[in-house]
Amino acid sequence: MKKIRAAITGINAWVPDYVLTNQEIETMVDTNDEWITSRTGIKERRILKGEDQGTSVIGINAVKGLLAKTNTKAEDIDLIICATTTPDMQFPATGNLIADGVGAKNAFSYDLQAACSGFLYALTTGSQFIETGKYKKVIVVGADKMSSIIDYTDRATCIIFGDGGGAVLLEPTTEEFGIMDTIMKSDGSGAPYLHMKAGGSRRPATAETVAARQHYVYQEGSAVFKFAVTNMADVSAEIMERNNLQADDVAWLVPHQANKRIIDATANRMGVGEDKVMLNIHKFGNTTSGTIPLCLWEYEKQLKKGDNLILAAFGGGFTWGSIYVKWAYDPK
Ligand code: UT7
């Protein structure tokens, strides 16, 4: 019997309207457009404003559009996995809220948290459900409302993050398309460099934790940078090597958008030119689980059936990984 693979058969994404520019950030903290642009590549990011607007809003909008684009009925969806680090609530899962919001009444749904590698972890997980043959339509969402956990008085982190996300539809194929290979890694000894100090079971929220600003992202940027550069490049080179892919065989590098300099280092290591690197960090910043689907969505019209894509990410945990995808459809 032929192996069943999980093909990406549709992609959609959604970002809120509000644009937070470097110029506006200059009015909030001691920084400037030149520093932000040269150190990160970011010009602006989107922010989800309004009362009671959580990550599920991003996920619901992305999935509704995905269902429409792919002519898929909500009730035919078997499973929704939502990768997020900023769930609407501690529980229930944001995936449950998204399933309800789109009318996916026959789906089961859950969240998966792997910080900036969340979408790759969820794609790896979702593809397994298809490969067993048991499930036919799986949606993988990567979405984050990072503005909900960012301290807009901390110039080292507030310049980087933004809100947004996207979703892919996975369906079975016995042809040589889809998720071809995955390498996922984690190392919890990286936690001290990138974490949120309070609000979890170790240090629940109190008036003191709020006063001490412990419900925001804590990052030791340059330490994380060093781990990110090495690990994202290593894992991308490793997945190419074990699938006998030369730089010329790779149509696109789809990197997590954390810092343009990390992306450049990964592309260099792979021997892949700038013209083959998906990039939208200048418009959206780092949307954590949202970056890779936002890239695929923006570049969808340039993707051809059979294109070899290398997806790569690094993030809190530490978590990192790379996925080799053979694109399954021509532009519609
Ligand atoms: O997404 C998943 C994981 N996260 C990442 O991959 C992020 C990895 N890290 C980074 O992208 C970079 O480390 C940052 C963009 C966060 C920071 O850039 P950097 O080149 O590593 O700067 P740094 O932290 O080493 O700081 C250099 C200087 C410091 O000043 P002194 O001590 O040299 O006087 C900072 O205080 O830049 C200063 N600085 C700023 N200056 C102007 C830090 N943030 C800013 C700012 N504007 N926004």
Tab-separated table of N, CA and C in Angstrom, residues 83-85 112-119 121-122 288-289 314-320:
chain	number	residue	atom	x	y	z
A	83	ALA	N	-1.901	26.309	17.439
A	83	ALA	CA	-0.635	26.646	18.083
A	83	ALA	C	-0.720	28.083	18.548
A	84	THR	N	-0.562	28.277	19.843
A	84	THR	CA	-0.570	29.642	20.376
A	84	THR	C	0.131	29.690	21.727
A	85	THR	N	0.719	30.841	22.003
A	85	THR	CA	1.322	31.088	23.315
A	85	THR	C	0.491	32.122	24.067
A	112	LEU	N	-1.726	23.785	21.297
A	112	LEU	CA	-0.365	23.276	21.422
A	112	LEU	C	0.535	24.496	21.603
A	113	GLN	N	1.403	24.429	22.592
A	113	GLN	CA	2.232	25.594	22.903
A	113	GLN	C	3.700	25.241	22.736
A	114	ALA	N	4.338	25.872	21.773
A	114	ALA	CA	5.778	25.690	21.599
A	114	ALA	C	6.396	27.026	21.190
A	115	ALA	N	5.856	28.109	21.757
A	115	ALA	CA	6.346	29.470	21.488
A	115	ALA	C	6.502	29.683	19.971
A	116	CYS	N	7.635	30.211	19.535
A	116	CYS	CA	7.766	30.584	18.117
A	116	CYS	C	7.844	29.385	17.184
A	117	SER	N	8.066	28.181	17.730
A	117	SER	CA	8.064	26.977	16.888
A	117	SER	C	6.679	26.341	16.866
A	118	GLY	N	5.693	26.979	17.461
A	118	GLY	CA	4.370	26.384	17.624
A	118	GLY	C	3.758	25.893	16.327
A	119	PHE	N	3.842	26.707	15.267
A	119	PHE	CA	3.202	26.282	14.023
A	119	PHE	C	3.867	25.025	13.467
A	121	TYR	N	5.493	22.687	15.189
A	121	TYR	CA	5.102	21.564	16.057
A	121	TYR	C	3.674	21.104	15.701
A	122	ALA	N	2.769	22.063	15.498
A	122	ALA	CA	1.371	21.720	15.216
A	122	ALA	C	1.228	21.080	13.836
A	288	THR	N	5.010	35.254	16.514
A	288	THR	CA	5.186	33.972	17.219
A	288	THR	C	4.646	32.793	16.384
A	289	SER	N	3.494	32.221	16.749
A	289	SER	CA	2.988	31.062	15.974
A	289	SER	C	2.451	31.486	14.615
A	314	PHE	N	12.679	28.921	15.386
A	314	PHE	CA	13.346	28.808	16.691
A	314	PHE	C	12.596	29.690	17.676
A	315	GLY	N	12.428	29.201	18.908
A	315	GLY	CA	11.736	30.044	19.877
A	315	GLY	C	11.887	29.594	21.309
A	316	GLY	N	11.072	30.213	22.164
A	316	GLY	CA	11.113	29.960	23.602
A	316	GLY	C	10.979	28.484	23.911
A	317	GLY	N	11.623	28.100	24.976
A	317	GLY	CA	11.637	26.686	25.399
A	317	GLY	C	13.003	26.291	25.924
A	318	PHE	N	14.020	26.211	25.062
A	318	PHE	CA	13.963	26.507	23.645
A	318	PHE	C	13.256	25.405	22.852
A	319	THR	N	12.664	25.813	21.736
A	319	THR	CA	12.096	24.868	20.778
A	319	THR	C	12.609	25.275	19.409
A	320	TRP	N	12.833	24.313	18.544
A	320	TRP	CA	13.187	24.660	17.174
A	320	TRP	C	12.923	23.479	16.265
